[in-house]
PDB file of C-alpha atoms and ligand atoms in Angstrom:
ATOM      1  CA  UNK M   1     -61.034 -97.910 -13.444  1.00 53.00           C
ATOM      2  CA  UNK M   2     -64.636 -96.723 -13.270  1.00 61.00           C
ATOM      3  CA  UNK M   3     -64.685 -93.227 -14.733  1.00 73.00           C
ATOM      4  CA  UNK M   4     -68.437 -93.363 -15.120  1.00 89.00           C
ATOM      5  CA  UNK M   5     -68.115 -95.723 -18.065  1.00 95.00           C
ATOM      6  CA  UNK M   6     -71.051 -97.580 -19.476  1.00 96.00           C
ATOM      7  CA  UNK M   7     -70.688-101.116 -20.810  1.00 97.00           C
ATOM      8  CA  UNK M   8     -73.187-102.695 -23.175  1.00 98.00           C
ATOM      9  CA  UNK M   9     -73.381-106.475 -23.051  1.00 98.00           C
ATOM     10  CA  UNK M  10     -75.772-108.963 -24.568  1.00 98.00           C
ATOM     11  CA  UNK M  11     -76.041-111.729 -27.109  1.00 98.00           C
ATOM     12  CA  UNK M  12     -75.118-111.238 -30.761  1.00 98.00           C
ATOM     13  CA  UNK M  13     -77.786-109.203 -32.499  1.00 98.00           C
ATOM     14  CA  UNK M  14     -79.025-107.527 -29.320  1.00 98.00           C
ATOM     15  CA  UNK M  15     -78.002-104.140 -30.728  1.00 98.00           C
ATOM     16  CA  UNK M  16     -74.980-103.326 -28.578  1.00 98.00           C
ATOM     17  CA  UNK M  17     -73.078-101.557 -31.340  1.00 97.00           C
ATOM     18  CA  UNK M  18     -75.968 -99.479 -32.672  1.00 97.00           C
ATOM     19  CA  UNK M  19     -77.215 -98.608 -29.173  1.00 98.00           C
ATOM     20  CA  UNK M  20     -73.645 -97.627 -28.284  1.00 98.00           C
ATOM     21  CA  UNK M  21     -73.369 -95.262 -31.232  1.00 98.00           C
ATOM     22  CA  UNK M  22     -76.748 -93.600 -30.510  1.00 98.00           C
ATOM     23  CA  UNK M  23     -76.004 -93.237 -26.810  1.00 97.00           C
ATOM     24  CA  UNK M  24     -72.608 -91.803 -27.575  1.00 97.00           C
ATOM     25  CA  UNK M  25     -74.244 -89.109 -29.655  1.00 96.00           C
ATOM     26  CA  UNK M  26     -76.854 -88.343 -27.020  1.00 95.00           C
ATOM     27  CA  UNK M  27     -74.618 -88.347 -23.978  1.00 93.00           C
ATOM     28  CA  UNK M  28     -71.621 -86.849 -25.787  1.00 94.00           C
ATOM     29  CA  UNK M  29     -69.336 -89.639 -24.622  1.00 95.00           C
ATOM     30  CA  UNK M  30     -67.033 -91.494 -27.043  1.00 97.00           C
ATOM     31  CA  UNK M  31     -67.946 -95.086 -27.809  1.00 97.00           C
ATOM     32  CA  UNK M  32     -65.613 -98.016 -28.438  1.00 97.00           C
ATOM     33  CA  UNK M  33     -66.463-101.486 -29.664  1.00 97.00           C
ATOM     34  CA  UNK M  34     -64.133-104.134 -28.259  1.00 98.00           C
ATOM     35  CA  UNK M  35     -64.548-106.440 -31.277  1.00 98.00           C
ATOM     36  CA  UNK M  36     -63.414-103.593 -33.531  1.00 98.00           C
ATOM     37  CA  UNK M  37     -60.454-102.843 -31.265  1.00 98.00           C
ATOM     38  CA  UNK M  38     -59.413-106.488 -31.459  1.00 98.00           C
ATOM     39  CA  UNK M  39     -59.844-106.537 -35.243  1.00 98.00           C
ATOM     40  CA  UNK M  40     -57.705-103.419 -35.515  1.00 98.00           C
ATOM     41  CA  UNK M  41     -55.039-104.837 -33.193  1.00 98.00           C
ATOM     42  CA  UNK M  42     -54.870-108.121 -35.082  1.00 98.00           C
ATOM     43  CA  UNK M  43     -55.254-106.623 -38.536  1.00 98.00           C
ATOM     44  CA  UNK M  44     -58.000-109.069 -39.476  1.00 98.00           C
ATOM     45  CA  UNK M  45     -61.710-109.678 -39.073  1.00 98.00           C
ATOM     46  CA  UNK M  46     -63.233-111.645 -36.196  1.00 98.00           C
ATOM     47  CA  UNK M  47     -64.083-114.428 -38.658  1.00 97.00           C
ATOM     48  CA  UNK M  48     -60.454-114.619 -39.771  1.00 98.00           C
ATOM     49  CA  UNK M  49     -59.185-114.585 -36.194  1.00 98.00           C
ATOM     50  CA  UNK M  50     -61.470-117.526 -35.351  1.00 98.00           C
ATOM     51  CA  UNK M  51     -60.473-119.372 -38.502  1.00 97.00           C
ATOM     52  CA  UNK M  52     -56.731-118.730 -38.492  1.00 98.00           C
ATOM     53  CA  UNK M  53     -55.939-118.483 -34.774  1.00 98.00           C
ATOM     54  CA  UNK M  54     -58.886-120.163 -33.079  1.00 98.00           C
ATOM     55  CA  UNK M  55     -61.534-119.120 -30.596  1.00 98.00           C
ATOM     56  CA  UNK M  56     -59.257-119.601 -27.568  1.00 98.00           C
ATOM     57  CA  UNK M  57     -56.835-117.020 -29.006  1.00 98.00           C
ATOM     58  CA  UNK M  58     -59.702-114.576 -29.570  1.00 98.00           C
ATOM     59  CA  UNK M  59     -60.909-115.067 -25.973  1.00 98.00           C
ATOM     60  CA  UNK M  60     -57.388-114.389 -24.742  1.00 98.00           C
ATOM     61  CA  UNK M  61     -57.314-111.134 -26.728  1.00 98.00           C
ATOM     62  CA  UNK M  62     -60.697-110.157 -25.269  1.00 98.00           C
ATOM     63  CA  UNK M  63     -59.401-110.568 -21.723  1.00 98.00           C
ATOM     64  CA  UNK M  64     -56.127-108.747 -22.463  1.00 98.00           C
ATOM     65  CA  UNK M  65     -58.006-105.856 -24.005  1.00 98.00           C
ATOM     66  CA  UNK M  66     -60.455-105.588 -21.105  1.00 97.00           C
ATOM     67  CA  UNK M  67     -57.627-105.700 -18.607  1.00 97.00           C
ATOM     68  CA  UNK M  68     -55.897-102.869 -20.433  1.00 96.00           C
ATOM     69  CA  UNK M  69     -59.082-100.810 -20.523  1.00 95.00           C
ATOM     70  CA  UNK M  70     -59.820-101.428 -16.842  1.00 92.00           C
ATOM     71  CA  UNK M  71     -56.316-100.397 -15.847  1.00 91.00           C
ATOM     72  CA  UNK M  72     -55.920 -97.197 -17.769  1.00 85.00           C
ATOM     73  CA  UNK M  73     -57.818 -93.964 -17.241  1.00 75.00           C
ATOM     74  CA  UNK M  74     -58.727 -92.591 -20.592  1.00 82.00           C
ATOM     75  CA  UNK M  75     -61.793 -90.596 -19.645  1.00 90.00           C
ATOM     76  CA  UNK M  76     -65.420 -91.614 -19.735  1.00 94.00           C
ATOM     77  CA  UNK M  77     -66.383 -94.078 -22.432  1.00 96.00           C
ATOM     78  CA  UNK M  78     -69.214 -96.249 -23.625  1.00 97.00           C
ATOM     79  CA  UNK M  79     -68.003 -99.745 -24.487  1.00 97.00           C
ATOM     80  CA  UNK M  80     -69.907-102.297 -26.493  1.00 98.00           C
ATOM     81  CA  UNK M  81     -68.364-105.710 -25.926  1.00 98.00           C
ATOM     82  CA  UNK M  82     -68.618-109.028 -27.765  1.00 98.00           C
ATOM     83  CA  UNK M  83     -71.549-111.295 -26.961  1.00 98.00           C
ATOM     84  CA  UNK M  84     -69.322-113.928 -25.387  1.00 98.00           C
ATOM     85  CA  UNK M  85     -67.248-111.574 -23.233  1.00 98.00           C
ATOM     86  CA  UNK M  86     -69.142-112.075 -19.930  1.00 98.00           C
ATOM     87  CA  UNK M  87     -68.808-115.875 -20.090  1.00 98.00           C
ATOM     88  CA  UNK M  88     -65.353-115.814 -18.492  1.00 98.00           C
ATOM     89  CA  UNK M  89     -65.541-114.899 -14.779  1.00 98.00           C
ATOM     90  CA  UNK M  90     -62.295-112.929 -15.102  1.00 98.00           C
ATOM     91  CA  UNK M  91     -63.927-110.830 -17.816  1.00 98.00           C
ATOM     92  CA  UNK M  92     -67.017-110.312 -15.655  1.00 98.00           C
ATOM     93  CA  UNK M  93     -64.878-108.940 -12.859  1.00 97.00           C
ATOM     94  CA  UNK M  94     -63.088-106.663 -15.337  1.00 97.00           C
ATOM     95  CA  UNK M  95     -66.390-105.431 -16.766  1.00 97.00           C
ATOM     96  CA  UNK M  96     -67.644-104.571 -13.275  1.00 96.00           C
ATOM     97  CA  UNK M  97     -64.418-102.716 -12.586  1.00 95.00           C
ATOM     98  CA  UNK M  98     -64.709-100.854 -15.848  1.00 95.00           C
ATOM     99  CA  UNK M  99     -68.108 -99.333 -15.188  1.00 95.00           C
ATOM    100  CA  UNK M 100     -71.876 -99.728 -15.135  1.00 96.00           C
ATOM    101  CA  UNK M 101     -72.931-102.837 -17.035  1.00 97.00           C
ATOM    102  CA  UNK M 102     -76.127-102.897 -19.089  1.00 98.00           C
ATOM    103  CA  UNK M 103     -77.413-106.215 -20.418  1.00 98.00           C
ATOM    104  CA  UNK M 104     -79.418-105.885 -23.612  1.00 98.00           C
ATOM    105  CA  UNK M 105     -81.445-109.071 -23.195  1.00 98.00           C
ATOM    106  CA  UNK M 106     -82.821-110.695 -26.327  1.00 98.00           C
ATOM    107  CA  UNK M 107     -84.918-113.805 -26.952  1.00 98.00           C
ATOM    108  CA  UNK M 108     -83.388-116.526 -29.149  1.00 98.00           C
ATOM    109  CA  UNK M 109     -86.109-116.125 -31.802  1.00 98.00           C
ATOM    110  CA  UNK M 110     -85.469-112.387 -32.103  1.00 98.00           C
ATOM    111  CA  UNK M 111     -81.717-112.900 -32.343  1.00 98.00           C
ATOM    112  CA  UNK M 112     -82.300-115.522 -35.013  1.00 98.00           C
ATOM    113  CA  UNK M 113     -84.534-113.219 -37.064  1.00 98.00           C
ATOM    114  CA  UNK M 114     -81.865-110.545 -36.966  1.00 97.00           C
ATOM    115  CA  UNK M 115     -78.910-112.832 -37.673  1.00 97.00           C
ATOM    116  CA  UNK M 116     -80.257-115.491 -40.013  1.00 95.00           C
ATOM    117  CA  UNK M 117     -78.419-114.062 -43.051  1.00 94.00           C
ATOM    118  CA  UNK M 118     -75.346-112.886 -41.182  1.00 95.00           C
ATOM    119  CA  UNK M 119     -72.012-114.352 -42.208  1.00 96.00           C
ATOM    120  CA  UNK M 120     -69.754-112.425 -39.804  1.00 96.00           C
ATOM    121  CA  UNK M 121     -70.508-114.442 -36.631  1.00 97.00           C
ATOM    122  CA  UNK M 122     -68.344-117.586 -36.770  1.00 97.00           C
ATOM    123  CA  UNK M 123     -70.249-119.282 -33.939  1.00 97.00           C
ATOM    124  CA  UNK M 124     -73.484-119.176 -35.942  1.00 97.00           C
ATOM    125  CA  UNK M 125     -72.180-120.597 -39.219  1.00 96.00           C
ATOM    126  CA  UNK M 126     -73.795-123.997 -38.681  1.00 96.00           C
ATOM    127  CA  UNK M 127     -76.672-126.116 -39.930  1.00 96.00           C
ATOM    128  CA  UNK M 128     -79.169-124.992 -37.294  1.00 97.00           C
ATOM    129  CA  UNK M 129     -78.351-121.489 -36.085  1.00 97.00           C
ATOM    130  CA  UNK M 130     -81.611-121.116 -34.132  1.00 98.00           C
ATOM    131  CA  UNK M 131     -80.798-124.169 -32.062  1.00 98.00           C
ATOM    132  CA  UNK M 132     -77.256-122.922 -31.533  1.00 98.00           C
ATOM    133  CA  UNK M 133     -78.506-119.483 -30.482  1.00 98.00           C
ATOM    134  CA  UNK M 134     -80.893-121.100 -27.982  1.00 98.00           C
ATOM    135  CA  UNK M 135     -78.103-123.214 -26.522  1.00 98.00           C
ATOM    136  CA  UNK M 136     -75.664-120.323 -26.268  1.00 98.00           C
ATOM    137  CA  UNK M 137     -78.173-117.953 -24.694  1.00 98.00           C
ATOM    138  CA  UNK M 138     -79.230-120.670 -22.251  1.00 98.00           C
ATOM    139  CA  UNK M 139     -75.642-121.377 -21.296  1.00 98.00           C
ATOM    140  CA  UNK M 140     -74.785-117.692 -20.928  1.00 98.00           C
ATOM    141  CA  UNK M 141     -77.861-116.342 -19.170  1.00 98.00           C
ATOM    142  CA  UNK M 142     -76.453-116.539 -15.661  1.00 98.00           C
ATOM    143  CA  UNK M 143     -73.192-114.985 -16.719  1.00 98.00           C
ATOM    144  CA  UNK M 144     -74.958-112.005 -18.299  1.00 98.00           C
ATOM    145  CA  UNK M 145     -77.219-111.625 -15.304  1.00 98.00           C
ATOM    146  CA  UNK M 146     -74.546-111.870 -12.671  1.00 97.00           C
ATOM    147  CA  UNK M 147     -72.620-108.880 -13.970  1.00 95.00           C
ATOM    148  CA  UNK M 148     -75.542-106.694 -15.063  1.00 97.00           C
ATOM    149  CA  UNK M 149     -76.402-103.502 -13.197  1.00 96.00           C
ATOM    150  CA  UNK M 150     -79.333-102.896 -15.526  1.00 97.00           C
ATOM    151  CA  UNK M 151     -81.320-105.187 -17.831  1.00 97.00           C
ATOM    152  CA  UNK M 152     -83.258-103.976 -20.872  1.00 98.00           C
ATOM    153  CA  UNK M 153     -85.446-106.427 -22.803  1.00 98.00           C
ATOM    154  CA  UNK M 154     -84.898-105.276 -26.347  1.00 98.00           C
ATOM    155  CA  UNK M 155     -87.127-107.617 -28.357  1.00 98.00           C
ATOM    156  CA  UNK M 156     -90.175-105.428 -28.730  1.00 97.00           C
ATOM    157  CA  UNK M 157     -88.648-102.015 -28.162  1.00 98.00           C
ATOM    158  CA  UNK M 158     -87.875 -99.221 -30.594  1.00 98.00           C
ATOM    159  CA  UNK M 159     -84.364 -97.784 -30.381  1.00 98.00           C
ATOM    160  CA  UNK M 160     -85.670 -94.592 -28.759  1.00 97.00           C
ATOM    161  CA  UNK M 161     -87.266 -96.540 -25.902  1.00 98.00           C
ATOM    162  CA  UNK M 162     -84.127 -98.600 -25.357  1.00 98.00           C
ATOM    163  CA  UNK M 163     -82.092 -95.408 -25.065  1.00 97.00           C
ATOM    164  CA  UNK M 164     -84.613 -93.886 -22.683  1.00 96.00           C
ATOM    165  CA  UNK M 165     -84.576 -96.941 -20.432  1.00 97.00           C
ATOM    166  CA  UNK M 166     -80.814 -96.950 -20.274  1.00 96.00           C
ATOM    167  CA  UNK M 167     -80.670 -93.247 -19.498  1.00 94.00           C
ATOM    168  CA  UNK M 168     -83.327 -93.605 -16.820  1.00 94.00           C
ATOM    169  CA  UNK M 169     -81.700 -96.749 -15.433  1.00 92.00           C
ATOM    170  CA  UNK M 170     -78.304 -95.198 -15.052  1.00 86.00           C
ATOM    171  CA  UNK M 171     -79.665 -92.054 -13.466  1.00 77.00           C
ATOM    172  CA  UNK M 172     -80.069 -89.093 -15.794  1.00 50.00           C
ATOM    173  CA  UNK M 173     -77.246 -90.042 -18.046  1.00 46.00           C
ATOM    174  CA  UNK M 174     -73.728 -90.887 -17.055  1.00 49.00           C
ATOM    175  CA  UNK M 175     -72.713 -87.777 -18.983  1.00 41.00           C
ATOM    176  CA  UNK M 176     -73.700 -85.730 -15.924  1.00 40.00           C
ATOM    177  CA  UNK M 177     -71.621 -87.719 -13.497  1.00 39.00           C
ATOM    178  CA  UNK M 178     -68.511 -85.829 -12.402  1.00 34.00           C
TER     179      UNK M 178
HETATM  180  C1  LIG R   1     -69.310-113.641 -30.088  1.00 95.51           C
HETATM  181  C2  LIG R   1     -69.905-112.445 -30.397  1.00 95.51           C
HETATM  182  C3  LIG R   1     -69.376-111.507 -31.383  1.00 95.51           C
HETATM  183  C4  LIG R   1     -67.857-111.676 -31.508  1.00 95.51           C
HETATM  184  C5  LIG R   1     -67.516-113.105 -31.774  1.00 95.51           C
HETATM  185  C6  LIG R   1     -68.012-114.047 -30.673  1.00 95.51           C
HETATM  186  C7  LIG R   1     -69.936-114.534 -29.087  1.00 95.51           C
HETATM  187  O1  LIG R   1     -69.668-110.163 -31.011  1.00 95.51           O
HETATM  188  O2  LIG R   1     -67.221-111.233 -30.345  1.00 95.51           O
HETATM  189  O3  LIG R   1     -68.085-113.474 -32.996  1.00 95.51           O
HETATM  190  O4  LIG R   1     -69.253-115.419 -28.548  1.00 95.51           O
HETATM  191  O5  LIG R   1     -71.146-114.341 -28.802  1.00 95.51           O
HETATM  192  P1  LIG R   1     -71.129-109.468 -31.211  1.00 95.51           P
HETATM  193  O6  LIG R   1     -71.946-109.867 -30.008  1.00 95.51           O
HETATM  194  O7  LIG R   1     -70.815-108.026 -31.211  1.00 95.51           O
HETATM  195  O8  LIG R   1     -71.673-109.965 -32.471  1.00 95.51           O
END
């Protein structure tokens, strides 16, 4: 149900969670992070879910959660979703139903710089994370694009400018939408 929700998508490291928190403060709309909701529901970290139950299980939880969010009216929200969420066409349709989708687009090199020491992203725990990031972004580009209402290239932008572009792009802040 689109209650004037805003959804932040983009590759790992694109800043979805931190942008979500800042926007929430500015627009006075609560923010929710779908990865955190899944972690809470499962009682374990994303890394543990991947390790103990597998990626397919995690993807199933992502879709279930999105479906639940899209079906219930809980008032206007900002949602930051996991970097792989838009890959599944069912999820893309659910995201579109849920609200206005913003793609925080990031170049592989920038994502790598931000994530090189990160240990919480199971998909990047490999010998050559830069190569993996390039492959994943390449494979996901169309999926991100096809569900995005607004694209912001985050690589060279300060947080303030990212927030401004989103606010401008969604038309004076979804907080004003009745
Ligand atoms: C993933 C991104 C992660 C998390 C999981 C898988 C992905 O979320 O959902 O590790 O497939 O890109 P963030 O984008 O918030 O890091």
